[in-house]
PDB file of C-alpha atoms in Angstrom:
ATOM      1  CA  MET A 776      24.773   5.349  -1.517  1.00  0.00           C
ATOM      2  CA  LYS A 777      21.096   4.481  -1.696  1.00  0.00           C
ATOM      3  CA  ARG A 778      21.033   2.816   1.702  1.00  0.00           C
ATOM      4  CA  ALA A 779      23.376   5.129   3.550  1.00  0.00           C
ATOM      5  CA  MET A 780      20.292   6.696   5.114  1.00  0.00           C
ATOM      6  CA  GLN A 781      18.885   3.351   6.284  1.00  0.00           C
ATOM      7  CA  ARG A 782      17.102   3.771   9.580  1.00  0.00           C
ATOM      8  CA  LEU A 783      17.280   1.465  12.534  1.00  0.00           C
ATOM      9  CA  VAL A 784      13.971   0.399  14.035  1.00  0.00           C
ATOM     10  CA  THR A 785      14.511  -0.110  17.713  1.00  0.00           C
ATOM     11  CA  GLY A 786      11.245  -0.833  19.444  1.00  0.00           C
ATOM     12  CA  ALA A 787       8.106  -2.897  19.248  1.00  0.00           C
ATOM     13  CA  ALA A 788       6.060  -0.671  21.524  1.00  0.00           C
ATOM     14  CA  ALA A 789       3.390   1.318  19.744  1.00  0.00           C
ATOM     15  CA  CYS A 790       3.956   5.040  19.456  1.00  0.00           C
ATOM     16  CA  LEU A 791       1.359   7.582  20.441  1.00  0.00           C
ATOM     17  CA  LEU A 792      -1.339   7.830  17.816  1.00  0.00           C
ATOM     18  CA  ALA A 793      -0.886  11.564  17.425  1.00  0.00           C
ATOM     19  CA  VAL A 794       0.791  14.592  18.892  1.00  0.00           C
ATOM     20  CA  SER A 795      -1.537  17.427  19.765  1.00  0.00           C
ATOM     21  CA  ALA A 796       0.544  19.992  17.900  1.00  0.00           C
ATOM     22  CA  MET A 797       0.130  17.927  14.736  1.00  0.00           C
ATOM     23  CA  MET A 798      -3.608  17.379  14.970  1.00  0.00           C
ATOM     24  CA  LEU A 799      -5.925  18.669  12.325  1.00  0.00           C
ATOM     25  CA  PRO A 800      -8.819  20.771  13.623  1.00  0.00           C
ATOM     26  CA  HIS A 801     -11.869  18.753  14.560  1.00  0.00           C
ATOM     27  CA  THR A 802     -14.317  20.237  12.102  1.00  0.00           C
ATOM     28  CA  ALA A 803     -17.726  18.892  11.236  1.00  0.00           C
ATOM     29  CA  ALA A 804     -17.945  16.093   8.691  1.00  0.00           C
ATOM     30  CA  SER A 805     -18.378  17.375   5.170  1.00  0.00           C
ATOM     31  CA  ALA A 806     -20.462  14.538   3.754  1.00  0.00           C
ATOM     32  CA  GLY A 807     -21.273  10.868   3.994  1.00  0.00           C
ATOM     33  CA  PRO A 808     -21.373   8.424   6.910  1.00  0.00           C
ATOM     34  CA  GLU A 809     -18.858   8.955   9.672  1.00  0.00           C
ATOM     35  CA  CYS A 810     -17.597   5.407   9.946  1.00  0.00           C
ATOM     36  CA  MET A 811     -18.007   1.989   8.420  1.00  0.00           C
ATOM     37  CA  PHE A 812     -15.983  -0.989   9.484  1.00  0.00           C
ATOM     38  CA  ILE A 813     -15.855  -4.769   9.420  1.00  0.00           C
ATOM     39  CA  ARG A 814     -14.416  -6.329  12.519  1.00  0.00           C
ATOM     40  CA  TYR A 815     -14.228  -9.940  11.342  1.00  0.00           C
ATOM     41  CA  PRO A 816     -13.953 -11.692   7.974  1.00  0.00           C
ATOM     42  CA  GLY A 817     -17.246 -12.386   6.270  1.00  0.00           C
ATOM     43  CA  LEU A 818     -19.340  -9.919   8.265  1.00  0.00           C
ATOM     44  CA  GLY A 819     -21.055  -6.969   6.623  1.00  0.00           C
ATOM     45  CA  ALA A 820     -21.180  -3.387   7.801  1.00  0.00           C
ATOM     46  CA  GLY A 821     -24.003  -1.283   9.061  1.00  0.00           C
ATOM     47  CA  ALA A 822     -23.478   2.131   7.503  1.00  0.00           C
ATOM     48  CA  SER A 823     -24.860   3.216   4.173  1.00  0.00           C
ATOM     49  CA  CYS A 824     -24.907   6.245   1.905  1.00  0.00           C
ATOM     50  CA  PRO A 825     -26.774   7.465  -1.196  1.00  0.00           C
ATOM     51  CA  GLU A 826     -26.030   5.782  -4.514  1.00  0.00           C
ATOM     52  CA  PRO A 827     -26.067   8.505  -7.187  1.00  0.00           C
ATOM     53  CA  ILE A 828     -23.298   6.880  -9.265  1.00  0.00           C
ATOM     54  CA  THR A 829     -22.540   3.280 -10.164  1.00  0.00           C
ATOM     55  CA  GLY A 830     -19.465   1.769 -11.714  1.00  0.00           C
ATOM     56  CA  GLY A 831     -17.181  -1.218 -11.726  1.00  0.00           C
ATOM     57  CA  GLY A 832     -13.735  -2.636 -12.235  1.00  0.00           C
ATOM     58  CA  THR A 833     -11.892  -5.774 -13.222  1.00  0.00           C
ATOM     59  CA  GLY A 834      -9.994  -8.507 -11.468  1.00  0.00           C
ATOM     60  CA  THR A 835      -9.555 -12.192 -10.738  1.00  0.00           C
ATOM     61  CA  SER A 836     -10.001 -14.482  -7.753  1.00  0.00           C
ATOM     62  CA  SER A 837      -7.704 -17.456  -7.310  1.00  0.00           C
ATOM     63  CA  SER A 838      -4.835 -17.658  -4.837  1.00  0.00           C
ATOM     64  CA  VAL A 839      -4.099 -15.654  -1.702  1.00  0.00           C
ATOM     65  CA  PRO A 840      -0.810 -14.036  -0.577  1.00  0.00           C
ATOM     66  CA  THR A 841       0.359 -14.979   2.909  1.00  0.00           C
ATOM     67  CA  THR A 842       2.180 -11.694   3.562  1.00  0.00           C
ATOM     68  CA  ASP A 843       0.898  -8.129   3.297  1.00  0.00           C
ATOM     69  CA  ASP A 844       2.272  -6.518   0.129  1.00  0.00           C
ATOM     70  CA  ARG A 845       3.553  -3.426   1.930  1.00  0.00           C
ATOM     71  CA  MET A 846       5.457  -5.521   4.470  1.00  0.00           C
ATOM     72  CA  ASN A 847       6.905  -7.966   1.937  1.00  0.00           C
ATOM     73  CA  SER A 848      10.530  -7.581   0.818  1.00  0.00           C
ATOM     74  CA  THR A 849      10.580 -10.634  -1.459  1.00  0.00           C
ATOM     75  CA  PRO A 850      11.917  -9.405  -4.827  1.00  0.00           C
ATOM     76  CA  THR A 851       9.307  -9.099  -7.574  1.00  0.00           C
ATOM     77  CA  GLY A 852       8.507  -7.241 -10.744  1.00  0.00           C
ATOM     78  CA  TRP A 853       6.610  -4.002 -10.249  1.00  0.00           C
ATOM     79  CA  TRP A 854       5.189  -1.071 -12.205  1.00  0.00           C
ATOM     80  CA  THR A 855       3.836   2.363 -11.401  1.00  0.00           C
ATOM     81  CA  TYR A 856       1.836   4.561 -13.791  1.00  0.00           C
ATOM     82  CA  GLN A 857       0.576   8.121 -13.512  1.00  0.00           C
ATOM     83  CA  ASN A 858      -2.469   9.838 -15.013  1.00  0.00           C
ATOM     84  CA  VAL A 859      -3.936   6.691 -16.607  1.00  0.00           C
ATOM     85  CA  ASP A 860      -7.636   6.058 -17.294  1.00  0.00           C
ATOM     86  CA  PRO A 861      -9.568   2.939 -16.168  1.00  0.00           C
ATOM     87  CA  ASP A 862      -9.260   1.126 -19.503  1.00  0.00           C
ATOM     88  CA  THR A 863      -5.517   1.684 -19.529  1.00  0.00           C
ATOM     89  CA  VAL A 864      -5.211   0.346 -15.981  1.00  0.00           C
ATOM     90  CA  SER A 865      -7.051  -2.830 -17.014  1.00  0.00           C
ATOM     91  CA  ALA A 866      -4.881  -3.252 -20.097  1.00  0.00           C
ATOM     92  CA  LEU A 867      -1.662  -2.766 -18.116  1.00  0.00           C
ATOM     93  CA  LEU A 868      -2.710  -5.261 -15.453  1.00  0.00           C
ATOM     94  CA  SER A 869      -3.330  -7.813 -18.183  1.00  0.00           C
ATOM     95  CA  SER A 870      -0.184  -7.167 -20.220  1.00  0.00           C
ATOM     96  CA  ASN A 871       2.061  -7.160 -17.134  1.00  0.00           C
ATOM     97  CA  ASP A 872       0.414 -10.220 -15.552  1.00  0.00           C
ATOM     98  CA  ALA A 873       0.109  -7.972 -12.520  1.00  0.00           C
ATOM     99  CA  ARG A 874      -2.298  -6.963  -9.791  1.00  0.00           C
ATOM    100  CA  PRO A 875      -2.823  -3.499  -8.268  1.00  0.00           C
ATOM    101  CA  THR A 876      -1.479  -2.842  -4.784  1.00  0.00           C
ATOM    102  CA  ASP A 877      -2.189   0.896  -4.593  1.00  0.00           C
ATOM    103  CA  LEU A 878      -4.699   3.103  -6.399  1.00  0.00           C
ATOM    104  CA  ARG A 879      -5.001   6.909  -6.176  1.00  0.00           C
ATOM    105  CA  VAL A 880      -7.371   9.255  -7.994  1.00  0.00           C
ATOM    106  CA  LEU A 881      -5.494  12.149  -9.608  1.00  0.00           C
ATOM    107  CA  SER A 882      -8.508  13.598 -11.427  1.00  0.00           C
ATOM    108  CA  ALA A 883     -12.220  12.847 -11.085  1.00  0.00           C
ATOM    109  CA  SER A 884     -13.255  14.279 -14.461  1.00  0.00           C
ATOM    110  CA  PRO A 885     -11.813  12.877 -16.594  1.00  0.00           C
ATOM    111  CA  LEU A 886     -11.090   9.969 -14.255  1.00  0.00           C
ATOM    112  CA  ARG A 887      -7.346   9.439 -13.993  1.00  0.00           C
ATOM    113  CA  PHE A 888      -5.357   7.248 -11.618  1.00  0.00           C
ATOM    114  CA  SER A 889      -1.951   6.737 -10.111  1.00  0.00           C
ATOM    115  CA  VAL A 890      -1.609   2.954  -9.906  1.00  0.00           C
ATOM    116  CA  THR A 891       1.159   0.768  -8.509  1.00  0.00           C
ATOM    117  CA  MET A 892       1.313  -2.934  -9.408  1.00  0.00           C
ATOM    118  CA  VAL A 893       3.287  -6.077  -8.601  1.00  0.00           C
ATOM    119  CA  ARG A 894       3.741  -9.176 -10.718  1.00  0.00           C
ATOM    120  CA  ASN A 895       0.995 -11.587  -9.690  1.00  0.00           C
ATOM    121  CA  THR A 896       3.252 -14.579  -9.064  1.00  0.00           C
ATOM    122  CA  GLY A 897       5.225 -16.212  -6.272  1.00  0.00           C
ATOM    123  CA  ALA A 898       5.002 -14.524  -2.883  1.00  0.00           C
ATOM    124  CA  TYR A 899       2.644 -11.912  -4.372  1.00  0.00           C
ATOM    125  CA  ALA A 900       0.257 -14.283  -6.174  1.00  0.00           C
ATOM    126  CA  SER A 901      -3.329 -13.473  -5.237  1.00  0.00           C
ATOM    127  CA  GLY A 902      -6.801 -13.103  -6.509  1.00  0.00           C
ATOM    128  CA  TYR A 903      -7.918  -9.488  -6.640  1.00  0.00           C
ATOM    129  CA  TRP A 904     -10.716  -7.142  -7.621  1.00  0.00           C
ATOM    130  CA  TRP A 905     -10.660  -3.434  -8.289  1.00  0.00           C
ATOM    131  CA  TYR A 906     -13.598  -1.079  -8.667  1.00  0.00           C
ATOM    132  CA  TYR A 907     -14.204   2.617  -9.225  1.00  0.00           C
ATOM    133  CA  GLY A 908     -17.263   4.854  -9.049  1.00  0.00           C
ATOM    134  CA  VAL A 909     -18.800   2.711  -6.300  1.00  0.00           C
ATOM    135  CA  THR A 910     -20.610   3.886  -3.170  1.00  0.00           C
ATOM    136  CA  MET A 911     -19.928   2.720   0.359  1.00  0.00           C
ATOM    137  CA  THR A 912     -22.945   0.416   0.223  1.00  0.00           C
ATOM    138  CA  GLN A 913     -21.715  -1.079  -3.022  1.00  0.00           C
ATOM    139  CA  VAL A 914     -18.223  -1.571  -1.608  1.00  0.00           C
ATOM    140  CA  SER A 915     -19.732  -3.364   1.387  1.00  0.00           C
ATOM    141  CA  ASN A 916     -21.781  -5.622  -0.878  1.00  0.00           C
ATOM    142  CA  LEU A 917     -18.776  -6.416  -3.075  1.00  0.00           C
ATOM    143  CA  LEU A 918     -16.654  -7.249  -0.036  1.00  0.00           C
ATOM    144  CA  SER A 919     -19.335  -9.667   1.124  1.00  0.00           C
ATOM    145  CA  THR A 920     -19.844 -11.215  -2.321  1.00  0.00           C
ATOM    146  CA  ASN A 921     -16.112 -11.661  -2.885  1.00  0.00           C
ATOM    147  CA  ASN A 922     -15.321 -12.638   0.725  1.00  0.00           C
ATOM    148  CA  ALA A 923     -12.608 -10.021   0.469  1.00  0.00           C
ATOM    149  CA  ARG A 924     -10.839  -7.235   2.320  1.00  0.00           C
ATOM    150  CA  LEU A 925      -9.557  -3.875   1.105  1.00  0.00           C
ATOM    151  CA  ILE A 926      -5.875  -3.136   0.528  1.00  0.00           C
ATOM    152  CA  SER A 927      -6.409   0.302  -1.081  1.00  0.00           C
ATOM    153  CA  ALA A 928      -9.320   2.748  -0.932  1.00  0.00           C
ATOM    154  CA  VAL A 929      -9.780   6.384  -1.933  1.00  0.00           C
ATOM    155  CA  ARG A 930     -12.808   8.640  -2.112  1.00  0.00           C
ATOM    156  CA  TYR A 931     -13.523  11.144  -4.893  1.00  0.00           C
ATOM    157  CA  GLY A 932     -16.778  13.065  -4.813  1.00  0.00           C
ATOM    158  CA  SER A 933     -19.364  10.739  -3.261  1.00  0.00           C
ATOM    159  CA  VAL A 934     -17.844   7.499  -4.561  1.00  0.00           C
ATOM    160  CA  TYR A 935     -14.761   5.325  -4.072  1.00  0.00           C
ATOM    161  CA  ALA A 936     -12.025   3.535  -5.982  1.00  0.00           C
ATOM    162  CA  VAL A 937     -10.898   0.375  -4.186  1.00  0.00           C
ATOM    163  CA  VAL A 938      -8.684  -2.701  -4.490  1.00  0.00           C
ATOM    164  CA  MET A 939      -9.649  -5.970  -2.770  1.00  0.00           C
ATOM    165  CA  VAL A 940      -7.981  -9.336  -2.142  1.00  0.00           C
ATOM    166  CA  PRO A 941      -9.559 -12.580  -0.854  1.00  0.00           C
ATOM    167  CA  ASN A 942      -9.851 -12.632   2.924  1.00  0.00           C
ATOM    168  CA  ILE A 943      -9.552 -16.391   3.273  1.00  0.00           C
ATOM    169  CA  GLY A 944      -7.067 -19.046   4.342  1.00  0.00           C
ATOM    170  CA  ALA A 945      -3.714 -17.904   5.686  1.00  0.00           C
ATOM    171  CA  ASN A 946      -4.489 -14.344   4.582  1.00  0.00           C
ATOM    172  CA  ALA A 947      -7.749 -14.021   6.544  1.00  0.00           C
ATOM    173  CA  LYS A 948      -7.651 -11.084   8.948  1.00  0.00           C
ATOM    174  CA  ALA A 949      -9.956  -9.194  11.234  1.00  0.00           C
ATOM    175  CA  TRP A 950      -9.932  -5.808   9.542  1.00  0.00           C
ATOM    176  CA  GLY A 951     -11.978  -2.732   8.729  1.00  0.00           C
ATOM    177  CA  TRP A 952     -12.202   0.589   6.951  1.00  0.00           C
ATOM    178  CA  CYS A 953     -13.650   3.975   7.814  1.00  0.00           C
ATOM    179  CA  ASP A 954     -14.645   7.181   6.065  1.00  0.00           C
ATOM    180  CA  THR A 955     -14.386   9.636   8.936  1.00  0.00           C
ATOM    181  CA  ASP A 956     -12.689  12.659  10.499  1.00  0.00           C
ATOM    182  CA  PHE A 957      -9.535  12.820  12.610  1.00  0.00           C
ATOM    183  CA  ALA A 958     -11.288  12.007  15.885  1.00  0.00           C
ATOM    184  CA  GLY A 959     -13.241   9.199  14.231  1.00  0.00           C
ATOM    185  CA  ILE A 960     -10.075   7.364  13.202  1.00  0.00           C
ATOM    186  CA  GLY A 961      -9.257   6.614  16.815  1.00  0.00           C
ATOM    187  CA  SER A 962     -12.812   5.424  17.417  1.00  0.00           C
ATOM    188  CA  CYS A 963     -12.607   3.075  14.438  1.00  0.00           C
ATOM    189  CA  LEU A 964      -9.266   1.636  15.530  1.00  0.00           C
ATOM    190  CA  GLY A 965     -10.255   0.948  19.109  1.00  0.00           C
ATOM    191  CA  THR A 966      -7.541  -0.841  21.098  1.00  0.00           C
ATOM    192  CA  THR A 967      -6.804  -3.835  18.875  1.00  0.00           C
ATOM    193  CA  MET A 968      -6.447  -2.490  15.324  1.00  0.00           C
ATOM    194  CA  ARG A 969      -3.387  -1.192  13.436  1.00  0.00           C
ATOM    195  CA  LEU A 970      -3.691   1.445  10.710  1.00  0.00           C
ATOM    196  CA  THR A 971      -2.276   0.388   7.313  1.00  0.00           C
ATOM    197  CA  ASN A 972      -3.657   2.989   4.863  1.00  0.00           C
ATOM    198  CA  ILE A 973      -4.680   6.634   5.245  1.00  0.00           C
ATOM    199  CA  VAL A 974      -5.878   8.883   2.405  1.00  0.00           C
ATOM    200  CA  SER A 975      -7.455  12.321   2.791  1.00  0.00           C
ATOM    201  CA  TYR A 976     -10.043  13.667   0.355  1.00  0.00           C
ATOM    202  CA  ALA A 977     -11.180  16.932   2.032  1.00  0.00           C
ATOM    203  CA  GLN A 978     -10.375  19.077   5.052  1.00  0.00           C
ATOM    204  CA  ASN A 979     -10.306  16.718   8.051  1.00  0.00           C
ATOM    205  CA  ARG A 980     -11.838  13.816   6.089  1.00  0.00           C
ATOM    206  CA  PHE A 981     -10.049  10.507   5.668  1.00  0.00           C
ATOM    207  CA  VAL A 982     -10.521   7.033   4.276  1.00  0.00           C
ATOM    208  CA  VAL A 983      -8.513   4.555   6.357  1.00  0.00           C
ATOM    209  CA  ILE A 984      -7.933   0.799   6.345  1.00  0.00           C
ATOM    210  CA  PHE A 985      -6.830  -1.159   9.393  1.00  0.00           C
ATOM    211  CA  VAL A 986      -6.132  -4.744  10.495  1.00  0.00           C
ATOM    212  CA  ASN A 987      -6.042  -6.538  13.811  1.00  0.00           C
ATOM    213  CA  ASN A 988      -2.624  -6.115  15.404  1.00  0.00           C
ATOM    214  CA  SER A 989      -2.512  -9.604  16.900  1.00  0.00           C
ATOM    215  CA  PRO A 990       1.177 -10.015  15.907  1.00  0.00           C
ATOM    216  CA  GLY A 991       1.901  -7.111  18.275  1.00  0.00           C
ATOM    217  CA  TYR A 992       3.785  -4.814  15.892  1.00  0.00           C
ATOM    218  CA  GLY A 993       4.883  -1.417  17.073  1.00  0.00           C
ATOM    219  CA  TRP A 994       3.152   1.154  14.879  1.00  0.00           C
ATOM    220  CA  CYS A 995       1.865   4.708  14.689  1.00  0.00           C
ATOM    221  CA  TRP A 996       0.069   7.214  12.501  1.00  0.00           C
ATOM    222  CA  TYR A 997      -0.029  10.972  12.118  1.00  0.00           C
ATOM    223  CA  ALA A 998      -2.150  13.486  10.235  1.00  0.00           C
ATOM    224  CA  GLY A 999      -1.104  16.970   9.164  1.00  0.00           C
ATOM    225  CA  ILE A1000       2.675  16.659   9.601  1.00  0.00           C
ATOM    226  CA  SER A1001       5.428  18.321   7.576  1.00  0.00           C
ATOM    227  CA  ARG A1002       7.479  16.797   4.776  1.00  0.00           C
ATOM    228  CA  ALA A1003      10.545  16.940   7.014  1.00  0.00           C
ATOM    229  CA  ALA A1004       8.761  14.938   9.715  1.00  0.00           C
ATOM    230  CA  LEU A1005       8.201  12.091   7.241  1.00  0.00           C
ATOM    231  CA  ASN A1006      11.940  11.427   7.229  1.00  0.00           C
ATOM    232  CA  ASN A1007      11.830   9.968  10.739  1.00  0.00           C
ATOM    233  CA  VAL A1008       8.355   8.705  11.565  1.00  0.00           C
ATOM    234  CA  CYS A1009       8.200   7.336  15.106  1.00  0.00           C
ATOM    235  CA  ASN A1010      11.991   7.167  15.389  1.00  0.00           C
ATOM    236  CA  GLY A1011      12.506   5.318  12.128  1.00  0.00           C
ATOM    237  CA  GLN A1012       9.520   3.037  11.665  1.00  0.00           C
ATOM    238  CA  SER A1013       8.803   1.668   8.191  1.00  0.00           C
ATOM    239  CA  VAL A1014       6.347   3.888   6.331  1.00  0.00           C
ATOM    240  CA  LEU A1015       3.459   1.942   4.785  1.00  0.00           C
ATOM    241  CA  ASP A1016       1.343   4.782   3.419  1.00  0.00           C
ATOM    242  CA  ILE A1017       1.424   8.537   2.847  1.00  0.00           C
ATOM    243  CA  SER A1018      -1.198  10.934   1.541  1.00  0.00           C
ATOM    244  CA  ALA A1019      -0.875  14.654   0.877  1.00  0.00           C
ATOM    245  CA  ASN A1020      -3.195  17.427   2.070  1.00  0.00           C
ATOM    246  CA  PRO A1021      -3.977  20.611   0.108  1.00  0.00           C
ATOM    247  CA  ASP A1022      -2.197  22.732   2.736  1.00  0.00           C
ATOM    248  CA  GLY A1023       1.126  20.992   2.063  1.00  0.00           C
ATOM    249  CA  THR A1024       1.039  18.666   5.061  1.00  0.00           C
ATOM    250  CA  PHE A1025       0.951  14.872   5.030  1.00  0.00           C
ATOM    251  CA  ASN A1026      -0.728  11.890   6.664  1.00  0.00           C
ATOM    252  CA  VAL A1027       1.209   8.708   7.363  1.00  0.00           C
ATOM    253  CA  ALA A1028       0.891   5.159   8.698  1.00  0.00           C
ATOM    254  CA  SER A1029       3.962   3.203   9.802  1.00  0.00           C
ATOM    255  CA  VAL A1030       5.004  -0.079  11.412  1.00  0.00           C
ATOM    256  CA  ALA A1031       8.114  -1.276  13.252  1.00  0.00           C
ATOM    257  CA  LEU A1032      10.047  -3.342  10.707  1.00  0.00           C
ATOM    258  CA  ASP A1033      13.784  -3.668  10.206  1.00  0.00           C
ATOM    259  CA  GLY A1034      14.971  -0.423   8.668  1.00  0.00           C
ATOM    260  CA  ASP A1035      12.813  -0.636   5.542  1.00  0.00           C
ATOM    261  CA  GLY A1036      10.038   1.556   4.196  1.00  0.00           C
ATOM    262  CA  ARG A1037      12.137   4.631   3.376  1.00  0.00           C
ATOM    263  CA  VAL A1038      10.499   7.881   2.249  1.00  0.00           C
ATOM    264  CA  HIS A1039      11.824   9.752  -0.789  1.00  0.00           C
ATOM    265  CA  SER A1040      10.535  12.588  -2.982  1.00  0.00           C
ATOM    266  CA  PHE A1041      11.284  13.118  -6.673  1.00  0.00           C
ATOM    267  CA  THR A1042      10.780  15.849  -9.226  1.00  0.00           C
ATOM    268  CA  SER A1043       9.262  13.435 -11.753  1.00  0.00           C
ATOM    269  CA  PRO A1044       7.852   9.887 -11.863  1.00  0.00           C
ATOM    270  CA  GLN A1045      10.723   8.901 -14.168  1.00  0.00           C
ATOM    271  CA  ALA A1046      13.274  10.069 -11.601  1.00  0.00           C
ATOM    272  CA  LEU A1047      11.510   7.899  -9.018  1.00  0.00           C
ATOM    273  CA  VAL A1048      11.660   4.858 -11.292  1.00  0.00           C
ATOM    274  CA  ASN A1049      15.318   5.481 -12.151  1.00  0.00           C
ATOM    275  CA  TYR A1050      16.206   5.610  -8.466  1.00  0.00           C
ATOM    276  CA  ALA A1051      14.231   2.458  -7.698  1.00  0.00           C
ATOM    277  CA  VAL A1052      15.825   0.298 -10.391  1.00  0.00           C
ATOM    278  CA  ALA A1053      19.386   1.465  -9.654  1.00  0.00           C
ATOM    279  CA  SER A1054      21.473  -0.958  -7.619  1.00  0.00           C
ATOM    280  CA  PRO A1055      20.529  -2.036  -5.024  1.00  0.00           C
ATOM    281  CA  PRO A1056      16.963  -2.199  -6.384  1.00  0.00           C
ATOM    282  CA  ASP A1057      13.894  -1.033  -4.477  1.00  0.00           C
ATOM    283  CA  ARG A1058      10.128  -1.324  -4.898  1.00  0.00           C
ATOM    284  CA  PRO A1059       7.797   1.672  -4.399  1.00  0.00           C
ATOM    285  CA  LEU A1060       4.741   0.901  -2.280  1.00  0.00           C
ATOM    286  CA  PHE A1061       2.740   3.772  -3.791  1.00  0.00           C
ATOM    287  CA  VAL A1062       3.320   6.945  -5.779  1.00  0.00           C
ATOM    288  CA  THR A1063       1.429  10.131  -5.016  1.00  0.00           C
ATOM    289  CA  PRO A1064       1.985  13.729  -6.172  1.00  0.00           C
ATOM    290  CA  TYR A1065       2.144  16.799  -3.961  1.00  0.00           C
ATOM    291  CA  VAL A1066       2.913  20.469  -4.552  1.00  0.00           C
ATOM    292  CA  ALA A1067       5.767  22.269  -2.768  1.00  0.00           C
ATOM    293  CA  ASN A1068       6.681  25.881  -3.578  1.00  0.00           C
ATOM    294  CA  GLY A1069       4.543  25.749  -6.686  1.00  0.00           C
ATOM    295  CA  THR A1070       6.268  22.647  -8.056  1.00  0.00           C
ATOM    296  CA  THR A1071       4.763  19.161  -8.320  1.00  0.00           C
ATOM    297  CA  ASN A1072       6.791  16.391  -6.713  1.00  0.00           C
ATOM    298  CA  TRP A1073       6.138  12.674  -6.286  1.00  0.00           C
ATOM    299  CA  ILE A1074       6.585  10.859  -2.995  1.00  0.00           C
ATOM    300  CA  THR A1075       6.844   7.178  -2.139  1.00  0.00           C
ATOM    301  CA  SER A1076       8.105   4.748   0.457  1.00  0.00           C
ATOM    302  CA  PHE A1077      10.525   2.067  -0.757  1.00  0.00           C
ATOM    303  CA  ARG A1078      10.963  -1.531   0.295  1.00  0.00           C
ATOM    304  CA  TYR A1079      14.050  -3.487  -0.613  1.00  0.00           C
ATOM    305  CA  ASN A1080      13.620  -5.515  -3.808  1.00  0.00           C
ATOM    306  CA  SER A1081      16.775  -7.600  -3.742  1.00  0.00           C
TER     307      SER A1081
END
């Protein structure tokens, strides 16, 4: 049965941020600023980087969700698409009356995405913006202009693809994001922040998003762990985000929620969708490919959708 492997989350105490045996080597930064973060809503950031490429995206700004998408088990319509170009993403968002909740770059040239969406109604109704081909400075300016915060961010080359939501009202959070190395993640988080998203783009280089952990959730993150280790992150915490490294290891962020956020791998995107819609239904939080033994697989974390 689909939920026979349901895990029990037992504690609210935060796990150790990393285990030394799982650490990536602390190599020098490959490019770009080490860290950029926004500690409070409405404040800009101090780091900048060159602007060799410009670009844009599409979106709307109206209502605000009161619950983080990746921690929300309210049933909703959802979609995930692989290897789609920017125009196709825009068209799908419009035709599905949806908004993007996760965006991954599968290819920089031509630009192709993995995108996961939810229906933009009910508990998930929110304004949003998404952009691609934008520099860190441009992202910072757009966040300020839109009074927004990031819910998804990836780097490809010297630019980023990002998804934003309004950071106002009940959804306003102290939050931040960093483009940094393994050691820099801890510096960005400090003692009050909780990691929600982690994506690698080069050896020991990560783009991470974090929020203030004022609710006091137990949580943890790892970089460079095995596929097997993803099956029981921090003794069964709910997995919010996973990214794959070229060496076959993974990075993960998790939070202590009731037995949800289950990791599964599939041999094709269609197999993933078939599993998700089978009873009892689930919703994938993201979909990202990885290679194991020369074969491409797709991995996600599911939340209940019933």
